PDB file of C-alpha atoms in Angstrom:
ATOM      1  CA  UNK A   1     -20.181  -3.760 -99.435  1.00  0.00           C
ATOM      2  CA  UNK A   2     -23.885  -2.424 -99.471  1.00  0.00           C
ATOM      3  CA  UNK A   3     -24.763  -0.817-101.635  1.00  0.00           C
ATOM      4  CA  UNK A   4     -27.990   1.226-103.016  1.00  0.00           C
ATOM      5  CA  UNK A   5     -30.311   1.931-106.249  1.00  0.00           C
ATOM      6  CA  UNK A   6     -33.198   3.820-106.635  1.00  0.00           C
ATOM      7  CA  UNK A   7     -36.068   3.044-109.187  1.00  0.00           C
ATOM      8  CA  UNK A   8     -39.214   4.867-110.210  1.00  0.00           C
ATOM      9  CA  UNK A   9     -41.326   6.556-112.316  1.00  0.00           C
ATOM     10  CA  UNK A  10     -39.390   9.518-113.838  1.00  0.00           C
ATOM     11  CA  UNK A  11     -42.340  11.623-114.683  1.00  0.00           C
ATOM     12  CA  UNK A  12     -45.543  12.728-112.302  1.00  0.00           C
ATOM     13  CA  UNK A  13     -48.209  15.055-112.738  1.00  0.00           C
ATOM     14  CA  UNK A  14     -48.833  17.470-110.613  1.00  0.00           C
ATOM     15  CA  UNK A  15     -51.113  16.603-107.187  1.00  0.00           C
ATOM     16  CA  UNK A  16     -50.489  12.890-107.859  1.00  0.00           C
ATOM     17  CA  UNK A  17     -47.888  10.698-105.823  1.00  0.00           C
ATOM     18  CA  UNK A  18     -44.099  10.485-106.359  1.00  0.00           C
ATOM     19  CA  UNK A  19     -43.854   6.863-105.153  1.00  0.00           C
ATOM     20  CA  UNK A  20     -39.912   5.551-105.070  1.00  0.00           C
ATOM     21  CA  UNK A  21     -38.096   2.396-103.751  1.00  0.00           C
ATOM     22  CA  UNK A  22     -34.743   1.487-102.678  1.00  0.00           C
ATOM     23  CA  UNK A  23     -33.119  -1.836-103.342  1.00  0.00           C
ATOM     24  CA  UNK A  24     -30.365  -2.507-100.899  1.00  0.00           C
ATOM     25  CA  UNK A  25     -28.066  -5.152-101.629  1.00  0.00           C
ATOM     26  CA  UNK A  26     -24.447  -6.579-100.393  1.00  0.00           C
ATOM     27  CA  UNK A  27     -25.364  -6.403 -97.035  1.00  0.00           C
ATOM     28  CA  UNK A  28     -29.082  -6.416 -94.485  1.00  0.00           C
ATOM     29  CA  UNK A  29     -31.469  -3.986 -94.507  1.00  0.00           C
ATOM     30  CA  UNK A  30     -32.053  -5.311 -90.655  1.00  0.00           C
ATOM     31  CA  UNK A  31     -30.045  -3.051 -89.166  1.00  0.00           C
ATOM     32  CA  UNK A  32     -28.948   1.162 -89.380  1.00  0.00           C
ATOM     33  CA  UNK A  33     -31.800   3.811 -90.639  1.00  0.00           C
ATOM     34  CA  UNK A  34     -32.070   4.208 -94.134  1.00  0.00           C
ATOM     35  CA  UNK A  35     -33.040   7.760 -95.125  1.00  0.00           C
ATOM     36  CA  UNK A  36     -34.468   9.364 -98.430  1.00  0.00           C
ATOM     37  CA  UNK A  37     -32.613  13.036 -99.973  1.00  0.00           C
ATOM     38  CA  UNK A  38     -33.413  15.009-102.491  1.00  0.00           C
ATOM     39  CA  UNK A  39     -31.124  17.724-104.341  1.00  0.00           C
ATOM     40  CA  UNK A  40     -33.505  19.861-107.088  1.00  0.00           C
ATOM     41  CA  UNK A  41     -31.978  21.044-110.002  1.00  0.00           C
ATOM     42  CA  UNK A  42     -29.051  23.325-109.657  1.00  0.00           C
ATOM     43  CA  UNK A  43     -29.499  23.340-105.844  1.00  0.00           C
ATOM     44  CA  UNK A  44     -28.697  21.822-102.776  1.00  0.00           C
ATOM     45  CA  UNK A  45     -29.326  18.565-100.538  1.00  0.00           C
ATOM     46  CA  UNK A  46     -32.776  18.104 -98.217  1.00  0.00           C
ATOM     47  CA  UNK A  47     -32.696  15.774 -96.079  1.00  0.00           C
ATOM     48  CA  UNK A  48     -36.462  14.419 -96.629  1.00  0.00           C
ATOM     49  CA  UNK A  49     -36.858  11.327 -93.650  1.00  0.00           C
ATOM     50  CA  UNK A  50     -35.732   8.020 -91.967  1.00  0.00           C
ATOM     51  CA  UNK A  51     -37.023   4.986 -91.344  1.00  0.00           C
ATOM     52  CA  UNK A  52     -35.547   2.362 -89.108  1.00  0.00           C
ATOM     53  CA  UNK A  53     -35.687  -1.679 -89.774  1.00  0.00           C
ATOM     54  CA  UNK A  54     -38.797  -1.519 -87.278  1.00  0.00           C
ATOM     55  CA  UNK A  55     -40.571   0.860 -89.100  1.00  0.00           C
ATOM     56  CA  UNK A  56     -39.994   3.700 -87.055  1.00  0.00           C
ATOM     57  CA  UNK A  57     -39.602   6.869 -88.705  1.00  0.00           C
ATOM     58  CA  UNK A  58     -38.869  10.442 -88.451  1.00  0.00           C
ATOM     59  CA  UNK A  59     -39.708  12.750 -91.481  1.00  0.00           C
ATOM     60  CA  UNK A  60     -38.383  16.638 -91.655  1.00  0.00           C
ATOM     61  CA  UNK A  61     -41.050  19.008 -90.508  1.00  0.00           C
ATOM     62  CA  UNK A  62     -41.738  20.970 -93.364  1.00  0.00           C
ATOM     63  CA  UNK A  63     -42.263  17.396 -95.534  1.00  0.00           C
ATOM     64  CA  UNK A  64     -44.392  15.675 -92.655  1.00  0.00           C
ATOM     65  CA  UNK A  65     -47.536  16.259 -94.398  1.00  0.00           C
ATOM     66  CA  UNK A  66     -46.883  14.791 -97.578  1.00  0.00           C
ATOM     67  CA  UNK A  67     -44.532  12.054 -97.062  1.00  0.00           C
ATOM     68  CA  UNK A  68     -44.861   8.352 -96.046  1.00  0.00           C
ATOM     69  CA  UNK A  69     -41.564   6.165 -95.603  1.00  0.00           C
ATOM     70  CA  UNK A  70     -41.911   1.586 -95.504  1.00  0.00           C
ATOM     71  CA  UNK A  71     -39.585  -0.844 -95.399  1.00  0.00           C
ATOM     72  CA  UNK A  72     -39.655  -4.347 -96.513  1.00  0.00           C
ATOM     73  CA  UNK A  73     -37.400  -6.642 -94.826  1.00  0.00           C
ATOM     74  CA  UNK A  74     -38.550  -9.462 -96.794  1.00  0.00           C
ATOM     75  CA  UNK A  75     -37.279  -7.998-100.583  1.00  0.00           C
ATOM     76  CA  UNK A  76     -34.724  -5.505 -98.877  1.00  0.00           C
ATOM     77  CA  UNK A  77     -36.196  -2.482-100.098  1.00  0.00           C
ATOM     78  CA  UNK A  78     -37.781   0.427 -97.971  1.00  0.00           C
ATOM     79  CA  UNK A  79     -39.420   2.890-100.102  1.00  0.00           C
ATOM     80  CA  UNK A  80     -40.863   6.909-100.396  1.00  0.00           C
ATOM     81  CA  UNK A  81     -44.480   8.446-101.349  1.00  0.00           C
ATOM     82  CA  UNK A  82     -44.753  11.895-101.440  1.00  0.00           C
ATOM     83  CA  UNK A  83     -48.439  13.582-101.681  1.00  0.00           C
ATOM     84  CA  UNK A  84     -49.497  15.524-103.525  1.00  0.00           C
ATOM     85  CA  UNK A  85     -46.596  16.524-105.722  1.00  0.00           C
ATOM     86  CA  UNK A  86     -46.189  20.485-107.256  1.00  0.00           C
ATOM     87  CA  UNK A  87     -42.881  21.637-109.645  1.00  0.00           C
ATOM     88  CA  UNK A  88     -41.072  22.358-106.258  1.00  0.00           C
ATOM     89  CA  UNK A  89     -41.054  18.761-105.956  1.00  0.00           C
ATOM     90  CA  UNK A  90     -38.619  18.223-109.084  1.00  0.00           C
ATOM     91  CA  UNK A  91     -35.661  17.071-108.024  1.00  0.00           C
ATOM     92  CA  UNK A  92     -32.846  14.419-107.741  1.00  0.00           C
ATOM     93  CA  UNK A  93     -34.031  11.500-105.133  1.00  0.00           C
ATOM     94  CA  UNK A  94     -31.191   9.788-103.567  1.00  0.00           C
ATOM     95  CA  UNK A  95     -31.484   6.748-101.080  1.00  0.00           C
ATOM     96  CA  UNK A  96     -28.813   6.715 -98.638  1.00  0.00           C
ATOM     97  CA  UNK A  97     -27.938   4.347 -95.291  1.00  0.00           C
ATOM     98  CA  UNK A  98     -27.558   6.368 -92.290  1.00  0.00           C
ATOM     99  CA  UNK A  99     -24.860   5.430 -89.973  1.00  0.00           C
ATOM    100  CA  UNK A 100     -24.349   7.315 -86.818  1.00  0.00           C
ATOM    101  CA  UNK A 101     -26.142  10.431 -88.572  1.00  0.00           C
ATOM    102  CA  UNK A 102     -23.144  10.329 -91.482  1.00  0.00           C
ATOM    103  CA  UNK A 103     -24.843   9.279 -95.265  1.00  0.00           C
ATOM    104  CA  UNK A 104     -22.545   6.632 -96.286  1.00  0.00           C
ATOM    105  CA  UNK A 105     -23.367   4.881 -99.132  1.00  0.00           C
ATOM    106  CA  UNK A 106     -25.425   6.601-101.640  1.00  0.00           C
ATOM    107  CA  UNK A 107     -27.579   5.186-103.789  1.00  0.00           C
ATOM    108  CA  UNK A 108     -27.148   6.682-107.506  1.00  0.00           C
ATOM    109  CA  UNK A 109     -30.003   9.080-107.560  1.00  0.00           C
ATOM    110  CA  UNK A 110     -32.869   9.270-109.892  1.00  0.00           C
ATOM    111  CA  UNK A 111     -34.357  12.673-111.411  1.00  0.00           C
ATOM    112  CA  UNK A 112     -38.199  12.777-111.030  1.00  0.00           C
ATOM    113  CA  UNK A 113     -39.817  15.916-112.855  1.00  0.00           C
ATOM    114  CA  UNK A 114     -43.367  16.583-112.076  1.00  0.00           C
ATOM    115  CA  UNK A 115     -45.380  18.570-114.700  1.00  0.00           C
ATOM    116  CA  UNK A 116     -48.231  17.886-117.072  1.00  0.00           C
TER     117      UNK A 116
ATOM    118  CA  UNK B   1     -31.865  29.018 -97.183  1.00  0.00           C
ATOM    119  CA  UNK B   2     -29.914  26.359 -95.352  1.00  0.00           C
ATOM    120  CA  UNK B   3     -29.753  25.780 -92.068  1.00  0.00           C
ATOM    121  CA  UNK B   4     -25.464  25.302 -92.356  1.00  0.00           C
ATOM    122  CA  UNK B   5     -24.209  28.584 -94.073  1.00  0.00           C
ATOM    123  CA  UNK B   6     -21.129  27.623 -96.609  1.00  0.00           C
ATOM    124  CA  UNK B   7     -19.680  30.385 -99.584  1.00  0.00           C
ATOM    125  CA  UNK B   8     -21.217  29.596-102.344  1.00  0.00           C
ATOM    126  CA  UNK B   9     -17.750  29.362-104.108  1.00  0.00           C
ATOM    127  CA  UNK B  10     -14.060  28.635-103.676  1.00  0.00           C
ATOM    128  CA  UNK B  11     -11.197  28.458-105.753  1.00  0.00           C
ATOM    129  CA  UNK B  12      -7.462  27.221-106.102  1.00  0.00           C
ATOM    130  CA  UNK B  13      -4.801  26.690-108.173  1.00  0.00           C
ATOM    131  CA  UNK B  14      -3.151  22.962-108.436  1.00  0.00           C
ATOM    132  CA  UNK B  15      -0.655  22.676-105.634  1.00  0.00           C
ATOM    133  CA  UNK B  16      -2.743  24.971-103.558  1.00  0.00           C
ATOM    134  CA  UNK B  17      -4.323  24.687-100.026  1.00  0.00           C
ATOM    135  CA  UNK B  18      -7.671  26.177 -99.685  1.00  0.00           C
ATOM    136  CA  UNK B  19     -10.367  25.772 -96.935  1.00  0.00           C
ATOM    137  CA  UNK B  20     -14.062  25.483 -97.021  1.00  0.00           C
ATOM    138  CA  UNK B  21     -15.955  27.262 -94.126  1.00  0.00           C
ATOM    139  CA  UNK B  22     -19.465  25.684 -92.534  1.00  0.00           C
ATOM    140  CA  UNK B  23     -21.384  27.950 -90.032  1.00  0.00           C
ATOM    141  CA  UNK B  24     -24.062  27.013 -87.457  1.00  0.00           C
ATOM    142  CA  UNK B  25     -25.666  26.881 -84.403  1.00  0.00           C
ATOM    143  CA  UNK B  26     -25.917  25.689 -81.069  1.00  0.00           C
ATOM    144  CA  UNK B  27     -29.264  23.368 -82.072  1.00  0.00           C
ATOM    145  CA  UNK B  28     -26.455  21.536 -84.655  1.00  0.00           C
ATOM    146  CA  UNK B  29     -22.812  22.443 -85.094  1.00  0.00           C
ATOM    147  CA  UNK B  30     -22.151  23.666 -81.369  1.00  0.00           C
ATOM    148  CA  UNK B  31     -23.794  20.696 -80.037  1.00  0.00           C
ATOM    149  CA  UNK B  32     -22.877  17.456 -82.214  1.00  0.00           C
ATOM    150  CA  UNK B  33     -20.200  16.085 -85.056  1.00  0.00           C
ATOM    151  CA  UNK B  34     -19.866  17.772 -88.245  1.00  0.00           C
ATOM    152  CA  UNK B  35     -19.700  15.358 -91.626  1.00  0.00           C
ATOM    153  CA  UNK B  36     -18.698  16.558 -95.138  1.00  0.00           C
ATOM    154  CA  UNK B  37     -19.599  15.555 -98.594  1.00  0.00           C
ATOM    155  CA  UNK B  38     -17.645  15.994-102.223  1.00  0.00           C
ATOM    156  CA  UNK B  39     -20.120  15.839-104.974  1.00  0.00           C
ATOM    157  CA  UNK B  40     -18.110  15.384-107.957  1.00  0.00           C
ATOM    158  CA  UNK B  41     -20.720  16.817-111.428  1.00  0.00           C
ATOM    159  CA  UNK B  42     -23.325  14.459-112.382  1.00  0.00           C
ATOM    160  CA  UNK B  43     -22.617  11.814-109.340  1.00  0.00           C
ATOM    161  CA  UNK B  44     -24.274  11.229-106.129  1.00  0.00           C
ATOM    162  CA  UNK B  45     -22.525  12.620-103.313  1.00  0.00           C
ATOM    163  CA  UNK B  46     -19.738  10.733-101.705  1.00  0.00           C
ATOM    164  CA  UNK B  47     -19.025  10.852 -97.427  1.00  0.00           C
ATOM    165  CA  UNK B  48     -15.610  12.339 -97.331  1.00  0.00           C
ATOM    166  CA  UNK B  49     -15.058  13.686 -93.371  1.00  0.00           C
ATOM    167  CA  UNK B  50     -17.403  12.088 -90.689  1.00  0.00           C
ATOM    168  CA  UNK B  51     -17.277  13.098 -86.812  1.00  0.00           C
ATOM    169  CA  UNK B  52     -15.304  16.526 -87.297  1.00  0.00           C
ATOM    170  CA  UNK B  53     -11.945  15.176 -88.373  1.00  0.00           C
ATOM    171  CA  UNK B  54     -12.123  11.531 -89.676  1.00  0.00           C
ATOM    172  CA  UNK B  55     -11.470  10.357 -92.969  1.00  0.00           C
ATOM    173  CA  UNK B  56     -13.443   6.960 -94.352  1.00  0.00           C
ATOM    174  CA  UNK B  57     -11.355   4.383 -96.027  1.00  0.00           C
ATOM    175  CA  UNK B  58      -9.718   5.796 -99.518  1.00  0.00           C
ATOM    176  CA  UNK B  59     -10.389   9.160 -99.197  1.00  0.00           C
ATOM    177  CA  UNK B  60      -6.578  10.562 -98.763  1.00  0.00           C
ATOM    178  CA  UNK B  61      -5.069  12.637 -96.559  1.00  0.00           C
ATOM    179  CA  UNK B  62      -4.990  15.594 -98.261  1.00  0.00           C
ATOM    180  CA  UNK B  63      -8.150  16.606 -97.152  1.00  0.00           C
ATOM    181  CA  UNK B  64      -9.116  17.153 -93.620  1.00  0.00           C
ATOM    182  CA  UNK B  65     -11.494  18.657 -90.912  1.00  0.00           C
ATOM    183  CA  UNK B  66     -12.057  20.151 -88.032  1.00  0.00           C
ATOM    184  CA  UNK B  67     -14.127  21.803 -85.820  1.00  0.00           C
ATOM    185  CA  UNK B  68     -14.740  24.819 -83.117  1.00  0.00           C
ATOM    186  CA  UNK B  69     -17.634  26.174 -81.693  1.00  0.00           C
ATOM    187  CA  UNK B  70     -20.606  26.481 -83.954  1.00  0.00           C
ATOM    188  CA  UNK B  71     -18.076  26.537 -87.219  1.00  0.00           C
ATOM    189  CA  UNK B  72     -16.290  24.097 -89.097  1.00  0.00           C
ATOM    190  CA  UNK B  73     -13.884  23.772 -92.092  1.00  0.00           C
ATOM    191  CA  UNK B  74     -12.746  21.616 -94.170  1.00  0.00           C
ATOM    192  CA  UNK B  75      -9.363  21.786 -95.558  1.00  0.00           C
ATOM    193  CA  UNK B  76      -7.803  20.270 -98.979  1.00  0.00           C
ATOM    194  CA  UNK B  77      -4.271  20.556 -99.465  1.00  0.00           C
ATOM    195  CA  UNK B  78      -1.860  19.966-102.928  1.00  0.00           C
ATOM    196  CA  UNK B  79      -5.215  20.684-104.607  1.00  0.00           C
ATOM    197  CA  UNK B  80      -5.808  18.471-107.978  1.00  0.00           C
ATOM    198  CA  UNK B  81      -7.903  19.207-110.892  1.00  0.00           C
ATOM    199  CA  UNK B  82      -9.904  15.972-109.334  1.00  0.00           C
ATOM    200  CA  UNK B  83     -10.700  17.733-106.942  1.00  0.00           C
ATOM    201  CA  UNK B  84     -13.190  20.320-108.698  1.00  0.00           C
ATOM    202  CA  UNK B  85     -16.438  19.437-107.276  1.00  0.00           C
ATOM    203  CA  UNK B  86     -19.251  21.074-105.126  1.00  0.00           C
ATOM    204  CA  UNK B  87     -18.922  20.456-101.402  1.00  0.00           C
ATOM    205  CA  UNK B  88     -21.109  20.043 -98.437  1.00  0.00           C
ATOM    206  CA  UNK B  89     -21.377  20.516 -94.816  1.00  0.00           C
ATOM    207  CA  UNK B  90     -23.988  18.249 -92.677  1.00  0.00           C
ATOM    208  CA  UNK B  91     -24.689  18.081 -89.293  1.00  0.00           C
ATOM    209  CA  UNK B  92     -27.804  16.781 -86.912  1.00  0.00           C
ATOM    210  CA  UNK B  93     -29.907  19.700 -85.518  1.00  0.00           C
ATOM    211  CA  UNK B  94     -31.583  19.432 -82.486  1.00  0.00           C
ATOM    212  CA  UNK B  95     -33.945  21.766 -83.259  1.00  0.00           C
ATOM    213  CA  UNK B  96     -35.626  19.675 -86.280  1.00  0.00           C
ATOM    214  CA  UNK B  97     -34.903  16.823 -85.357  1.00  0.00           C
ATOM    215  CA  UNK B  98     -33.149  15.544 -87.980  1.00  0.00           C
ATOM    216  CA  UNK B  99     -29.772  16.507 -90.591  1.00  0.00           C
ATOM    217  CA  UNK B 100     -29.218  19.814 -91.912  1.00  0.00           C
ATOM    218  CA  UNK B 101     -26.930  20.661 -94.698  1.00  0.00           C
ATOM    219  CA  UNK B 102     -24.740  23.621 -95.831  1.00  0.00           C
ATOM    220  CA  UNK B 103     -26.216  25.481 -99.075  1.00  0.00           C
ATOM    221  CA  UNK B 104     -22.290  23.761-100.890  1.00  0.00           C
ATOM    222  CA  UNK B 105     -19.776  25.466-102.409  1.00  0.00           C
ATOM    223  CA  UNK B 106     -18.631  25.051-105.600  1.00  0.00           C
ATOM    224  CA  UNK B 107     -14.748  24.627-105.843  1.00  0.00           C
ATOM    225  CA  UNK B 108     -13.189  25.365-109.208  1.00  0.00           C
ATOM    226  CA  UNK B 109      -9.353  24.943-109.669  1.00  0.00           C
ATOM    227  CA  UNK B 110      -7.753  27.124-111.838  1.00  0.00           C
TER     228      UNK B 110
END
């Protein structure tokens, strides 16, 4: 079955970019969107974007500004930049394939901490 | 603040049936399925109800969902001491084009 892992620096300073990838594996990334979430600390999920095997994406509105999803079919990876990064930006990142709107699988999740 | 109100806590004793409440709106709940996530501590959220009422493979029948209006629930029956984990409530929103989820609550059994 497919599944997902994230990798990544675990540490960024503050108004640099958070740059992520997603390895899929067990299965094609040709096909369903494959979205980015992020949980911070102690808190809940945030849905942060999609991007479709085209390239296509869709990014939530109050993360448009900063964020920039790809996608290599080639290596089966799509991956995440966000720009520039504060504190607020600390948080689990979790890759996940979206099926009909349902998350199903998750990748593991890595913890990225920005600070100085 | 989430889009998808939840209580931020629930609790049970083994044995027990307890029920988890989601509330929307009619840009997300009221207009489209409802999908729910267990989140057991220190893992990555697992789907556990998809499309209101519909359990994935493995995920027993103890728990369940539904849906009416702009709410939803989800329900756990015989609780287990597994089953002590934070839960969440997801559902598209028209409005932002995208998912929204439910702030979780945290279900301890006693």
């Amino acid at each position: 079955q497919v599944q997902l892992q994230e990798s990544g620096p675990g540490l960024v300073r503050p108004s640099e970019t958070l740059s992520l990838t997603c390895t899929v594996s067990g299965g094609s990334i040709s096909s369903y969107y494959w979205s980015w979430i992020r949980q911070p600390p102690g808190k809940g999920l945030e849905w942060i974007g999609q991007i479709y095997y085209s390239g296509s994406t869709n990014y939530n509105p109050s993360l448009r500004s900063r964020v920039t999803m790809s996608i290599d079919t080639s290596k089966n990876q799509f991956s995440l930049k966000v720009s520039p990064v504060t504190a607020a930006d600390t948080a689990v990142y979790y890759c996940a394939t979206e099926m009909g709107s349902k998350f199903d699988p998750w990748g593991q999740g890595t913890l990225v901490t920005v600070s100085s | 603040q989430s889009v998808l109100t939840q209580p931020p806590s629930a609790s049970g004793t083994p044995g027990q049936r307890v029920t988890i409440s989601c509330s929307g709106s009619n840009s997300n709940i009221g207009r489209t399925t409802v999908d729910w996530y267990q989140q057991l501590p220190g893992t990555a959220p697992k789907l556990l109800i998809y499309r209101d009422n519909q359990r994935p493979s493995g995920v027993p029948d103890r728990f369940s969902g539904s849906k009416s209006g702009t709410s939803a629930s989800l329900a756990i029956s015989g609780l287990q001491s597994e089953d002590e984990a934070d839960y969440y409530c997801a559902a598209w929103d028209d409005s932002l084009n995208g998912p929204v989820f439910g702030g979780g609550t945290k279900l301890t059994v006693l």
